[in-house]
Structure formats: C-alpha cells, structure tokens
PDB file of C-alpha atoms in Angstrom:
ATOM      1  CA  MET K   1      99.052  71.499  99.604  1.00 53.00           C
ATOM      2  CA  ALA K   2      97.132  74.349 101.201  1.00 55.00           C
ATOM      3  CA  THR K   3      96.740  77.558  99.213  1.00 59.00           C
ATOM      4  CA  ASN K   4      93.408  78.952 100.409  1.00 59.00           C
ATOM      5  CA  ILE K   5      93.026  78.670 104.162  1.00 64.00           C
ATOM      6  CA  GLY K   6      89.933  79.869 106.000  1.00 60.00           C
ATOM      7  CA  MET K   7      90.131  82.369 108.831  1.00 57.00           C
ATOM      8  CA  MET K   8      88.976  79.707 111.319  1.00 60.00           C
ATOM      9  CA  ASP K   9      91.774  77.324 110.353  1.00 65.00           C
ATOM     10  CA  GLY K  10      94.159  76.295 113.101  1.00 67.00           C
ATOM     11  CA  ALA K  11      97.004  78.033 111.252  1.00 68.00           C
ATOM     12  CA  TYR K  12      95.675  81.442 112.328  1.00 74.00           C
ATOM     13  CA  PHE K  13      95.842  80.483 116.008  1.00 80.00           C
ATOM     14  CA  VAL K  14      99.620  79.989 116.046  1.00 85.00           C
ATOM     15  CA  GLY K  15     101.307  82.431 118.446  1.00 87.00           C
ATOM     16  CA  ARG K  16     103.963  85.011 117.640  1.00 89.00           C
ATOM     17  CA  SER K  17     106.670  83.225 119.613  1.00 90.00           C
ATOM     18  CA  GLU K  18     106.168  80.027 117.622  1.00 91.00           C
ATOM     19  CA  ILE K  19     106.211  81.945 114.337  1.00 92.00           C
ATOM     20  CA  LEU K  20     109.435  83.759 115.278  1.00 93.00           C
ATOM     21  CA  ALA K  21     111.103  80.521 116.389  1.00 92.00           C
ATOM     22  CA  TRP K  22     110.154  78.891 113.080  1.00 92.00           C
ATOM     23  CA  ILE K  23     111.542  81.800 110.994  1.00 93.00           C
ATOM     24  CA  ASN K  24     114.791  82.070 112.940  1.00 92.00           C
ATOM     25  CA  THR K  25     115.373  78.309 112.855  1.00 91.00           C
ATOM     26  CA  THR K  26     114.551  77.920 109.179  1.00 90.00           C
ATOM     27  CA  LEU K  27     116.497  80.895 107.852  1.00 92.00           C
ATOM     28  CA  HIS K  28     119.162  81.294 110.573  1.00 90.00           C
ATOM     29  CA  LEU K  29     117.967  84.786 111.432  1.00 91.00           C
ATOM     30  CA  ASN K  30     117.431  86.580 114.707  1.00 89.00           C
ATOM     31  CA  LEU K  31     114.112  88.400 114.379  1.00 91.00           C
ATOM     32  CA  SER K  32     112.497  89.655 117.567  1.00 90.00           C
ATOM     33  CA  LYS K  33     109.210  90.849 116.027  1.00 91.00           C
ATOM     34  CA  VAL K  34     107.082  89.468 113.218  1.00 92.00           C
ATOM     35  CA  GLU K  35     106.690  92.905 111.650  1.00 91.00           C
ATOM     36  CA  GLU K  36     110.461  93.025 111.054  1.00 92.00           C
ATOM     37  CA  ALA K  37     109.758  90.773 108.065  1.00 93.00           C
ATOM     38  CA  CYS K  38     107.496  93.387 106.441  1.00 94.00           C
ATOM     39  CA  SER K  39     109.995  94.016 103.627  1.00 94.00           C
ATOM     40  CA  GLY K  40     108.981  90.744 101.939  1.00 94.00           C
ATOM     41  CA  ALA K  41     112.522  89.383 101.699  1.00 94.00           C
ATOM     42  CA  VAL K  42     111.895  86.810 104.436  1.00 94.00           C
ATOM     43  CA  HIS K  43     108.771  85.589 102.653  1.00 95.00           C
ATOM     44  CA  CYS K  44     110.730  85.144  99.428  1.00 94.00           C
ATOM     45  CA  GLN K  45     113.395  83.047 101.133  1.00 93.00           C
ATOM     46  CA  LEU K  46     110.786  80.954 102.928  1.00 93.00           C
ATOM     47  CA  MET K  47     109.322  80.088  99.545  1.00 93.00           C
ATOM     48  CA  ASP K  48     112.848  79.343  98.309  1.00 92.00           C
ATOM     49  CA  SER K  49     113.351  76.955 101.223  1.00 91.00           C
ATOM     50  CA  VAL K  50     110.396  74.755 100.202  1.00 91.00           C
ATOM     51  CA  HIS K  51     110.802  75.270  96.429  1.00 90.00           C
ATOM     52  CA  PRO K  52     114.603  75.394  95.846  1.00 88.00           C
ATOM     53  CA  GLY K  53     115.587  77.331  92.746  1.00 87.00           C
ATOM     54  CA  MET K  54     112.095  78.713  92.164  1.00 91.00           C
ATOM     55  CA  VAL K  55     112.829  82.132  93.683  1.00 94.00           C
ATOM     56  CA  PRO K  56     115.380  84.399  91.949  1.00 93.00           C
ATOM     57  CA  MET K  57     117.251  85.334  95.109  1.00 93.00           C
ATOM     58  CA  HIS K  58     119.431  87.860  93.255  1.00 92.00           C
ATOM     59  CA  LYS K  59     116.308  90.045  92.883  1.00 93.00           C
ATOM     60  CA  VAL K  60     115.479  89.942  96.588  1.00 94.00           C
ATOM     61  CA  ASN K  61     116.555  92.907  98.698  1.00 93.00           C
ATOM     62  CA  PHE K  62     117.113  92.203 102.405  1.00 94.00           C
ATOM     63  CA  ASP K  63     118.176  95.811 102.922  1.00 91.00           C
ATOM     64  CA  ALA K  64     114.863  97.289 101.739  1.00 91.00           C
ATOM     65  CA  LYS K  65     113.906 100.347 103.773  1.00 90.00           C
ATOM     66  CA  SER K  66     111.436 102.328 101.671  1.00 92.00           C
ATOM     67  CA  GLU K  67     108.027 101.112 100.555  1.00 92.00           C
ATOM     68  CA  TYR K  68     109.153 101.182  96.929  1.00 92.00           C
ATOM     69  CA  GLU K  69     111.972  98.722  97.640  1.00 93.00           C
ATOM     70  CA  MET K  70     109.648  96.515  99.667  1.00 94.00           C
ATOM     71  CA  ILE K  71     107.117  96.411  96.852  1.00 95.00           C
ATOM     72  CA  GLN K  72     109.815  95.060  94.530  1.00 95.00           C
ATOM     73  CA  ASN K  73     110.288  92.116  96.898  1.00 94.00           C
ATOM     74  CA  TYR K  74     106.556  91.448  96.915  1.00 96.00           C
ATOM     75  CA  LYS K  75     106.541  91.515  93.122  1.00 95.00           C
ATOM     76  CA  VAL K  76     109.108  88.713  93.179  1.00 95.00           C
ATOM     77  CA  LEU K  77     106.922  86.836  95.652  1.00 95.00           C
ATOM     78  CA  GLN K  78     103.832  87.342  93.483  1.00 96.00           C
ATOM     79  CA  ASP K  79     105.681  85.993  90.440  1.00 95.00           C
ATOM     80  CA  VAL K  80     106.539  82.872  92.434  1.00 94.00           C
ATOM     81  CA  PHE K  81     102.897  82.498  93.471  1.00 94.00           C
ATOM     82  CA  ASN K  82     101.836  82.766  89.833  1.00 94.00           C
ATOM     83  CA  LYS K  83     104.345  80.102  88.751  1.00 93.00           C
ATOM     84  CA  LEU K  84     103.124  77.756  91.480  1.00 92.00           C
ATOM     85  CA  LYS K  85      99.465  78.663  90.759  1.00 92.00           C
ATOM     86  CA  ILE K  86      98.909  79.892  94.306  1.00 92.00           C
ATOM     87  CA  THR K  87      95.775  82.041  94.511  1.00 91.00           C
ATOM     88  CA  LYS K  88      96.582  83.646  97.858  1.00 90.00           C
ATOM     89  CA  HIS K  89      96.025  87.419  97.739  1.00 90.00           C
ATOM     90  CA  ILE K  90      98.939  89.493  99.073  1.00 93.00           C
ATOM     91  CA  GLU K  91      97.818  92.724 100.756  1.00 92.00           C
ATOM     92  CA  VAL K  92     101.016  94.605  99.993  1.00 94.00           C
ATOM     93  CA  SER K  93      99.700  98.019 101.048  1.00 92.00           C
ATOM     94  CA  LYS K  94      99.068  96.750 104.582  1.00 91.00           C
ATOM     95  CA  LEU K  95     102.177  94.597 104.936  1.00 94.00           C
ATOM     96  CA  VAL K  96     104.692  97.302 103.971  1.00 93.00           C
ATOM     97  CA  LYS K  97     103.323  99.583 106.707  1.00 92.00           C
ATOM     98  CA  GLY K  98     104.576  97.116 109.317  1.00 91.00           C
ATOM     99  CA  ARG K  99     101.236  96.576 111.038  1.00 89.00           C
ATOM    100  CA  PRO K 100     101.678  93.706 113.522  1.00 90.00           C
ATOM    101  CA  LEU K 101      98.354  91.944 112.950  1.00 90.00           C
ATOM    102  CA  ASP K 102      98.522  91.934 109.145  1.00 92.00           C
ATOM    103  CA  ASN K 103     102.105  90.660 109.138  1.00 93.00           C
ATOM    104  CA  LEU K 104     101.275  88.016 111.731  1.00 92.00           C
ATOM    105  CA  GLU K 105      98.303  86.704 109.727  1.00 91.00           C
ATOM    106  CA  PHE K 106     100.295  86.502 106.504  1.00 93.00           C
ATOM    107  CA  MET K 107     103.210  84.803 108.254  1.00 92.00           C
ATOM    108  CA  GLN K 108     100.780  82.318 109.813  1.00 91.00           C
ATOM    109  CA  TRP K 109      99.593  81.488 106.321  1.00 92.00           C
ATOM    110  CA  MET K 110     103.212  81.121 105.157  1.00 91.00           C
ATOM    111  CA  LYS K 111     103.951  78.639 107.936  1.00 90.00           C
ATOM    112  CA  ARG K 112     100.840  76.637 107.127  1.00 89.00           C
ATOM    113  CA  TYR K 113     101.797  76.506 103.467  1.00 90.00           C
ATOM    114  CA  CYS K 114     105.445  75.603 104.075  1.00 89.00           C
ATOM    115  CA  ASP K 115     104.426  72.844 106.489  1.00 88.00           C
ATOM    116  CA  SER K 116     102.048  71.420 103.889  1.00 87.00           C
ATOM    117  CA  VAL K 117     104.812  71.185 101.249  1.00 85.00           C
ATOM    118  CA  ASN K 118     106.781  67.963 101.749  1.00 68.00           C
ATOM    119  CA  GLY K 119     105.885  67.972 105.417  1.00 66.00           C
ATOM    120  CA  GLY K 120     107.939  71.124 105.967  1.00 56.00           C
ATOM    121  CA  GLY K 121     111.232  69.348 105.304  1.00 59.00           C
ATOM    122  CA  LEU K 122     114.055  71.524 103.991  1.00 57.00           C
ATOM    123  CA  TYR K 123     116.337  68.782 102.595  1.00 66.00           C
ATOM    124  CA  SER K 124     119.708  70.255 103.620  1.00 81.00           C
ATOM    125  CA  TYR K 125     118.755  73.791 102.710  1.00 85.00           C
ATOM    126  CA  ASN K 126     121.523  76.330 103.395  1.00 89.00           C
ATOM    127  CA  PRO K 127     119.799  79.677 104.038  1.00 90.00           C
ATOM    128  CA  VAL K 128     123.021  81.646 104.597  1.00 91.00           C
ATOM    129  CA  GLU K 129     124.536  80.540 101.302  1.00 90.00           C
ATOM    130  CA  ARG K 130     121.321  81.262  99.377  1.00 90.00           C
ATOM    131  CA  ARG K 131     121.034  84.665 101.020  1.00 91.00           C
ATOM    132  CA  GLU K 132     124.484  85.769  99.880  1.00 89.00           C
ATOM    133  CA  ALA K 133     123.185  86.215  96.327  1.00 87.00           C
ATOM    134  CA  SER K 134     120.658  88.812  97.547  1.00 89.00           C
ATOM    135  CA  LYS K 135     121.245  92.471  98.166  1.00 88.00           C
ATOM    136  CA  GLY K 136     121.915  92.971 101.862  1.00 85.00           C
ATOM    137  CA  GLY K 137     121.886  89.215 102.443  1.00 82.00           C
ATOM    138  CA  LYS K 138     125.414  89.076 103.866  1.00 80.00           C
ATOM    139  CA  GLU K 139     124.654  91.886 106.294  1.00 81.00           C
ATOM    140  CA  ALA K 140     121.502  90.105 107.442  1.00 79.00           C
ATOM    141  CA  SER K 141     123.527  86.953 108.100  1.00 78.00           C
ATOM    142  CA  LYS K 142     126.174  88.903 110.003  1.00 75.00           C
ATOM    143  CA  LYS K 143     123.560  90.540 112.208  1.00 74.00           C
ATOM    144  CA  SER K 144     122.205  87.180 113.256  1.00 65.00           C
ATOM    145  CA  ALA K 145     125.560  85.386 113.682  1.00 60.00           C
ATOM    146  CA  PRO K 146     127.537  87.540 116.185  1.00 49.00           C
ATOM    147  CA  GLN K 147     124.763  87.781 118.760  1.00 47.00           C
ATOM    148  CA  PRO K 148     125.448  84.473 120.603  1.00 46.00           C
ATOM    149  CA  SER K 149     129.136  85.388 121.069  1.00 44.00           C
ATOM    150  CA  SER K 150     128.238  88.915 122.148  1.00 43.00           C
ATOM    151  CA  THR K 151     125.829  87.560 124.728  1.00 43.00           C
ATOM    152  CA  LYS K 152     128.534  85.278 126.091  1.00 44.00           C
ATOM    153  CA  GLY K 153     130.946  88.189 126.322  1.00 45.00           C
ATOM    154  CA  SER K 154     128.339  90.261 128.082  1.00 44.00           C
ATOM    155  CA  THR K 155     127.715  87.523 130.625  1.00 46.00           C
ATOM    156  CA  ALA K 156     131.440  86.884 131.151  1.00 42.00           C
ATOM    157  CA  ALA K 157     132.391  90.532 131.455  1.00 45.00           C
ATOM    158  CA  PRO K 158     130.733  91.253 134.812  1.00 48.00           C
ATOM    159  CA  ARG K 159     132.677  88.444 136.546  1.00 50.00           C
ATOM    160  CA  PRO K 160     135.933  90.372 137.097  1.00 47.00           C
ATOM    161  CA  THR K 161     133.981  93.432 138.147  1.00 48.00           C
ATOM    162  CA  SER K 162     132.116  91.396 140.733  1.00 48.00           C
ATOM    163  CA  SER K 163     135.336  89.897 142.120  1.00 46.00           C
ATOM    164  CA  HIS K 164     136.904  93.335 142.149  1.00 47.00           C
ATOM    165  CA  ALA K 165     133.895  94.672 144.004  1.00 46.00           C
ATOM    166  CA  ARG K 166     134.252  91.892 146.550  1.00 48.00           C
ATOM    167  CA  ARG K 167     137.890  92.836 147.197  1.00 46.00           C
ATOM    168  CA  ASN K 168     136.925  96.447 147.636  1.00 47.00           C
ATOM    169  CA  SER K 169     134.095  95.478 149.908  1.00 45.00           C
ATOM    170  CA  ASN K 170     136.488  93.668 152.214  1.00 48.00           C
ATOM    171  CA  ASP K 171     138.598  96.818 152.547  1.00 47.00           C
ATOM    172  CA  VAL K 172     135.907  99.502 152.757  1.00 42.00           C
ATOM    173  CA  PRO K 173     132.512  97.840 153.144  1.00 45.00           C
ATOM    174  CA  SER K 174     130.566 100.941 154.136  1.00 45.00           C
ATOM    175  CA  SER K 175     131.486 103.064 151.084  1.00 44.00           C
ATOM    176  CA  VAL K 176     131.278 100.369 148.396  1.00 44.00           C
ATOM    177  CA  ASN K 177     127.913  98.795 149.183  1.00 50.00           C
ATOM    178  CA  PRO K 178     125.822 101.780 147.961  1.00 46.00           C
ATOM    179  CA  SER K 179     127.732 101.848 144.674  1.00 47.00           C
ATOM    180  CA  ASN K 180     127.132  98.130 144.169  1.00 49.00           C
ATOM    181  CA  GLN K 181     123.405  98.663 144.621  1.00 49.00           C
ATOM    182  CA  SER K 182     123.446 101.508 142.109  1.00 46.00           C
ATOM    183  CA  GLU K 183     125.278  99.318 139.593  1.00 48.00           C
ATOM    184  CA  LYS K 184     122.752  96.505 139.949  1.00 48.00           C
ATOM    185  CA  ALA K 185     119.762  98.836 139.658  1.00 49.00           C
ATOM    186  CA  PRO K 186     119.911  99.492 135.868  1.00 49.00           C
ATOM    187  CA  SER K 187     119.197  95.802 135.138  1.00 49.00           C
ATOM    188  CA  LYS K 188     115.588  96.213 136.268  1.00 52.00           C
ATOM    189  CA  PRO K 189     114.575  98.914 133.749  1.00 58.00           C
ATOM    190  CA  SER K 190     115.764  96.736 130.847  1.00 64.00           C
ATOM    191  CA  THR K 191     113.345  93.972 131.817  1.00 74.00           C
ATOM    192  CA  SER K 192     110.535  96.450 132.394  1.00 78.00           C
ATOM    193  CA  VAL K 193     111.094  98.051 128.972  1.00 82.00           C
ATOM    194  CA  ALA K 194     110.866  94.641 127.327  1.00 77.00           C
ATOM    195  CA  ALA K 195     107.641  93.957 129.211  1.00 79.00           C
ATOM    196  CA  TYR K 196     106.222  97.315 128.120  1.00 82.00           C
ATOM    197  CA  ASP K 197     107.165  96.626 124.499  1.00 80.00           C
ATOM    198  CA  GLU K 198     105.334  93.320 124.669  1.00 78.00           C
ATOM    199  CA  GLN K 199     102.267  94.992 126.147  1.00 80.00           C
ATOM    200  CA  ILE K 200     102.318  97.654 123.429  1.00 86.00           C
ATOM    201  CA  THR K 201     102.501  94.976 120.753  1.00 82.00           C
ATOM    202  CA  GLU K 202      99.585  93.121 122.302  1.00 80.00           C
ATOM    203  CA  LEU K 203      97.548  96.325 122.424  1.00 86.00           C
ATOM    204  CA  LYS K 204      98.310  97.072 118.787  1.00 82.00           C
ATOM    205  CA  LEU K 205      97.154  93.599 117.829  1.00 82.00           C
ATOM    206  CA  SER K 206      93.934  93.976 119.799  1.00 80.00           C
ATOM    207  CA  VAL K 207      93.243  97.420 118.273  1.00 84.00           C
ATOM    208  CA  ASP K 208      93.782  96.116 114.742  1.00 78.00           C
ATOM    209  CA  SER K 209      91.504  93.171 115.467  1.00 79.00           C
ATOM    210  CA  LEU K 210      88.770  95.433 116.851  1.00 84.00           C
ATOM    211  CA  GLU K 211      88.995  97.762 113.846  1.00 80.00           C
ATOM    212  CA  LYS K 212      88.614  94.854 111.457  1.00 81.00           C
ATOM    213  CA  GLU K 213      85.648  93.520 113.426  1.00 81.00           C
ATOM    214  CA  ARG K 214      84.016  96.968 113.472  1.00 84.00           C
ATOM    215  CA  ASP K 215      84.400  97.443 109.716  1.00 82.00           C
ATOM    216  CA  PHE K 216      83.100  93.927 109.082  1.00 82.00           C
ATOM    217  CA  TYR K 217      79.862  94.392 111.024  1.00 85.00           C
ATOM    218  CA  PHE K 218      79.309  97.929 109.716  1.00 82.00           C
ATOM    219  CA  ALA K 219      79.499  96.608 106.152  1.00 83.00           C
ATOM    220  CA  LYS K 220      76.964  93.913 107.031  1.00 85.00           C
ATOM    221  CA  LEU K 221      74.526  96.472 108.469  1.00 86.00           C
ATOM    222  CA  ARG K 222      74.922  98.651 105.390  1.00 83.00           C
ATOM    223  CA  ASP K 223      74.121  95.675 103.138  1.00 87.00           C
ATOM    224  CA  ILE K 224      70.988  94.951 105.184  1.00 90.00           C
ATOM    225  CA  GLU K 225      69.905  98.588 104.893  1.00 83.00           C
ATOM    226  CA  ILE K 226      70.332  98.556 101.112  1.00 87.00           C
ATOM    227  CA  LEU K 227      68.354  95.312 100.904  1.00 89.00           C
ATOM    228  CA  CYS K 228      65.517  96.786 102.979  1.00 88.00           C
ATOM    229  CA  GLN K 229      65.257  99.688 100.527  1.00 84.00           C
ATOM    230  CA  THR K 230      64.354  97.368  97.652  1.00 88.00           C
ATOM    231  CA  PRO K 231      60.932  98.520  96.304  1.00 87.00           C
ATOM    232  CA  GLU K 232      59.540  94.964  96.074  1.00 87.00           C
ATOM    233  CA  ILE K 233      59.906  94.269  99.809  1.00 88.00           C
ATOM    234  CA  GLU K 234      60.100  97.749 101.294  1.00 83.00           C
ATOM    235  CA  ASP K 235      56.469  97.728 102.528  1.00 83.00           C
ATOM    236  CA  SER K 236      56.518  94.247 104.080  1.00 87.00           C
ATOM    237  CA  PRO K 237      56.085  93.914 107.889  1.00 86.00           C
ATOM    238  CA  ILE K 238      59.410  92.146 108.413  1.00 87.00           C
ATOM    239  CA  VAL K 239      61.297  94.951 106.636  1.00 88.00           C
ATOM    240  CA  ALA K 240      59.467  97.500 108.779  1.00 86.00           C
ATOM    241  CA  ALA K 241      60.555  95.587 111.889  1.00 86.00           C
ATOM    242  CA  ILE K 242      64.161  95.498 110.695  1.00 90.00           C
ATOM    243  CA  LYS K 243      64.108  99.241 110.018  1.00 84.00           C
ATOM    244  CA  ARG K 244      62.711  99.784 113.495  1.00 81.00           C
ATOM    245  CA  ILE K 245      65.839  98.165 114.943  1.00 84.00           C
ATOM    246  CA  LEU K 246      68.285  99.769 112.495  1.00 82.00           C
ATOM    247  CA  TYR K 247      67.038 103.314 113.019  1.00 80.00           C
ATOM    248  CA  ALA K 248      66.593 103.149 116.804  1.00 80.00           C
ATOM    249  CA  THR K 249      68.468 106.012 118.415  1.00 74.00           C
ATOM    250  CA  ASP K 250      68.795 104.479 121.879  1.00 68.00           C
ATOM    251  CA  GLY K 251      69.931 101.124 123.222  1.00 65.00           C
ATOM    252  CA  ASP K 252      66.587 100.289 124.855  1.00 69.00           C
ATOM    253  CA  ALA K 253      65.712  96.601 124.813  1.00 69.00           C
ATOM    254  CA  SER K 254      62.067  97.470 124.131  1.00 81.00           C
ATOM    255  CA  VAL K 255      62.981  98.173 120.500  1.00 80.00           C
ATOM    256  CA  VAL K 256      63.367  94.456 119.861  1.00 83.00           C
ATOM    257  CA  THR K 257      60.031  93.772 121.567  1.00 84.00           C
ATOM    258  CA  GLU K 258      58.312  96.384 119.414  1.00 83.00           C
ATOM    259  CA  ALA K 259      59.865  94.909 116.291  1.00 82.00           C
ATOM    260  CA  GLN K 260      58.615  91.445 117.258  1.00 84.00           C
ATOM    261  CA  ALA K 261      55.156  92.865 117.903  1.00 84.00           C
ATOM    262  CA  MET K 262      55.123  94.427 114.436  1.00 81.00           C
ATOM    263  CA  LEU K 263      55.515  91.001 112.883  1.00 83.00           C
ATOM    264  CA  SER K 264      52.360  89.672 114.603  1.00 80.00           C
ATOM    265  CA  LEU K 265      50.189  92.678 113.664  1.00 72.00           C
ATOM    266  CA  ASP K 266      48.328  93.457 110.448  1.00 57.00           C
ATOM    267  CA  PRO K 267      50.243  95.383 107.783  1.00 57.00           C
ATOM    268  CA  LYS K 268      48.279  98.566 108.567  1.00 58.00           C
ATOM    269  CA  GLU K 269      48.995  98.345 112.272  1.00 55.00           C
ATOM    270  CA  ALA K 270      52.628  97.513 111.570  1.00 52.00           C
ATOM    271  CA  GLU K 271      52.945 100.584 109.392  1.00 55.00           C
ATOM    272  CA  ALA K 272      51.563 102.682 112.257  1.00 54.00           C
ATOM    273  CA  LEU K 273      54.473 101.526 114.447  1.00 54.00           C
ATOM    274  CA  SER K 274      57.152 101.987 111.802  1.00 54.00           C
ATOM    275  CA  PRO K 275      59.492 104.997 112.007  1.00 53.00           C
ATOM    276  CA  ILE K 276      57.943 106.500 108.861  1.00 50.00           C
ATOM    277  CA  ALA K 277      54.340 106.076 110.009  1.00 49.00           C
ATOM    278  CA  GLU K 278      53.765 109.751 110.812  1.00 47.00           C
ATOM    279  CA  VAL K 279      54.776 110.871 107.362  1.00 46.00           C
ATOM    280  CA  SER K 280      52.566 108.271 105.690  1.00 49.00           C
ATOM    281  CA  GLU K 281      49.578 109.242 107.881  1.00 52.00           C
ATOM    282  CA  GLU K 282      49.913 112.903 106.899  1.00 53.00           C
ATOM    283  CA  LYS K 283      50.080 111.984 103.230  1.00 53.00           C
ATOM    284  CA  SER K 284      47.062 109.671 103.483  1.00 56.00           C
ATOM    285  CA  GLY K 285      45.019 112.332 105.363  1.00 60.00           C
ATOM    286  CA  SER K 286      45.668 114.937 102.715  1.00 63.00           C
ATOM    287  CA  GLU K 287      44.806 112.483  99.950  1.00 64.00           C
ATOM    288  CA  THR K 288      41.472 111.527 101.588  1.00 65.00           C
ATOM    289  CA  GLN K 289      40.547 115.203 102.032  1.00 67.00           C
ATOM    290  CA  LYS K 290      41.210 115.822  98.334  1.00 63.00           C
ATOM    291  CA  ARG K 291      39.047 112.845  97.417  1.00 64.00           C
ATOM    292  CA  LYS K 292      36.169 114.165  99.571  1.00 59.00           C
ATOM    293  CA  ASN K 293      36.303 117.559  97.861  1.00 64.00           C
ATOM    294  CA  ILE K 294      36.273 115.933  94.433  1.00 60.00           C
ATOM    295  CA  LEU K 295      33.311 113.735  95.406  1.00 55.00           C
ATOM    296  CA  ASN K 296      31.300 116.746  96.690  1.00 60.00           C
ATOM    297  CA  THR K 297      31.803 118.665  93.447  1.00 56.00           C
ATOM    298  CA  ASP K 298      30.816 115.575  91.455  1.00 54.00           C
ATOM    299  CA  VAL K 299      27.613 115.160  93.522  1.00 47.00           C
ATOM    300  CA  ASP K 300      26.624 118.827  93.012  1.00 54.00           C
ATOM    301  CA  ALA K 301      27.159 118.554  89.294  1.00 52.00           C
ATOM    302  CA  ALA K 302      25.222 115.337  89.139  1.00 48.00           C
ATOM    303  CA  GLY K 303      22.311 116.966  91.060  1.00 52.00           C
ATOM    304  CA  ILE K 304      22.066 119.786  88.552  1.00 50.00           C
ATOM    305  CA  VAL K 305      22.072 117.412  85.610  1.00 48.00           C
ATOM    306  CA  THR K 306      19.320 115.150  87.079  1.00 50.00           C
ATOM    307  CA  LEU K 307      16.709 117.973  87.562  1.00 53.00           C
ATOM    308  CA  SER K 308      13.513 117.556  85.558  1.00 51.00           C
ATOM    309  CA  PRO K 309      12.450 120.213  82.952  1.00 53.00           C
ATOM    310  CA  ARG K 310       9.545 121.343  85.178  1.00 54.00           C
ATOM    311  CA  GLN K 311      11.919 121.864  88.138  1.00 53.00           C
ATOM    312  CA  ARG K 312      14.280 123.819  85.920  1.00 52.00           C
ATOM    313  CA  LEU K 313      11.389 126.086  84.728  1.00 51.00           C
ATOM    314  CA  THR K 314      10.248 126.585  88.318  1.00 54.00           C
ATOM    315  CA  ASP K 315      13.735 127.540  89.382  1.00 53.00           C
ATOM    316  CA  ALA K 316      14.087 129.844  86.427  1.00 49.00           C
ATOM    317  CA  SER K 317      10.696 131.498  87.137  1.00 50.00           C
ATOM    318  CA  ASP K 318      11.648 131.983  90.760  1.00 51.00           C
ATOM    319  CA  VAL K 319      14.806 133.655  89.717  1.00 44.00           C
ATOM    320  CA  HIS K 320      12.939 135.808  87.170  1.00 46.00           C
ATOM    321  CA  CYS K 321      10.307 136.852  89.679  1.00 46.00           C
ATOM    322  CA  SER K 322      12.810 137.690  92.317  1.00 47.00           C
ATOM    323  CA  GLY K 323      14.634 139.901  89.861  1.00 48.00           C
ATOM    324  CA  SER K 324      11.437 141.564  88.353  1.00 46.00           C
ATOM    325  CA  PRO K 325      10.841 145.268  89.130  1.00 48.00           C
ATOM    326  CA  LEU K 326       7.146 144.538  89.898  1.00 42.00           C
ATOM    327  CA  MET K 327       8.152 142.816  93.100  1.00 43.00           C
ATOM    328  CA  THR K 328       9.370 146.121  94.465  1.00 43.00           C
ATOM    329  CA  TYR K 329       5.857 147.612  94.707  1.00 38.00           C
TER     330      TYR K 329
END
C-alpha cells in the first residue's frame, strides 16, 4: 500500500485524460476537467470505493460551492486518512482554489493509492447508490446520466432537417445552398473553442509548474547565502568564490572562471578578487596608518627615556643659554 509517493514516481506522469477516464468509470460521473473535483467530494467517494463503509457519505457534500463547504469535505477526507494511518498531507488551501496542477497532482496520488489497495478492484461497488446518501449526490448522478441520451437526440435531430433541406434544394437549389452553408458553419467554432480551452489548460499547468520550479530554486539559493554568512566559514576561499557567483550582476560566463581562479589562489589574493575586497582594503589601510602613528610616538618616548644624564644636562644648558639675557649682547 502506497501512502508516501515521491515526486519522481510514475504515478505523477499519468495524463489528465487517463485520470478523468478513471474517475468517470469508477464513480459513474461525467467530469470534463480534473479541477471540477476540487470540492473534495470526489476524493471522499474514491476512498469509499476502496474502503467500503469507512467514509461517512452522509457528511459529504457534492453540491459544495464555497470554500467553507469544500473545507468540510476535506475534513471528512482527513479523518479517513487518520483512521487508515495515511500520512499524506492535503494542501486544502491550494485545492479549493481549483488550480489545475495542484488538483491533478493530488488526483494522481489518489489513483496510485487506490490502485495499490486490493489491486484497484471495487468488488461490486455501486457509486450511484452510495452517493444518494450525500448532499447533492442525486443531482450529481442525474447530471452524468442523461448526457448519453441527449447526445443521441442531438445526433438524431439533424436528420429530418437534412432531408428537408434536400427536398428544398431540389425545388430551389440556388436560394437554399447559401443557407445550408450558413447552418453548417457554426459547427466549426465549437471545435475551435474546445481546442482553445485545452490550450488554456495546458498553459495554466505550465505556468504553475514554472512558478513552483522558480520558488524551489530561489529557496535553495537563499539557503546557500545564509550558509555562506556563517562566521566560521565566511572567510574561506570557497565561500568567497560562491559569493562571487551569487552577487554577480550580469550573466557573463567569466564570473565562473574568476570564481574557479579564486580557489587556486592564496587566501589573500582570493580576498582581493572577492566582491568585498575594496572595503576590506580600505579598513586595512586605515588600521596600518594608525599603527604607524602609534609606533612613531612610542619611539620618540623611548628616545627621551634612554638619554644619559650628561646628555640631559647638555640639553638643559643649551636651553638655558639660549634663553639667557646675556646672549642678547
């Protein structure tokens, strides 16, 4: 029994058409999009199909429209997961918004799980009867049932009109032919609209996938930046090379070459190439200048202290003589 399935599992490569065919066949529904199951009621009945009697179907609402009503369905589903000790996390906030990619991924997991339970066998499961106990279950069954008959009626209806058009065409062929072409024309936009809807769905899926990929790699780069700011390794050459790549403002390929060169140089030379080298050089220059000034004052003081008594008297006498009034004559 599969509860935790990795993202690279084959279950996440099942297409939308296969998922929809599986749902409609299992539950006798007529869904056209995976995101139509975002209310959570379909998920609850899928769990009921593989674990009969485990799901309280009277608490499931197939007519859920608001997010609050949908969340109640997911609470029922979470209770079933807890009873079965399934550790799969349900991202309710994303599913109730009807995003195609999130609903597709969760439904792919549902199919993988249901197939792993008893080989996916339903053992004479009656989805319509079980759905009648739910709120809106009868309406959901009615929506799926009349469609085959309505499609037959729609295909059979044009036959008398076509024969009638043929009779009219025999009488007045010049006036009826343009009208026949105008009647046949509206069939093309219906197919084009369906094709556009499919393209829009595919684009939404690709956008959601790209957003997830972008957020994933941005989080990784942020983790690397925080790691490089650790005081114990912040001054190492390899961290300086990584920062050189992270903080590069252009997409020049020479940045990688410079970072590789920093690894082969001495730590001092590597620091000179790092993006914070100028600041460190200014700080070191000011510190060395301060040290020179301190050393000069220390040497002057030491020179005064090391003078002999005779030299001190000579200096004192020179000062006294230079300040005596006799020297003025």
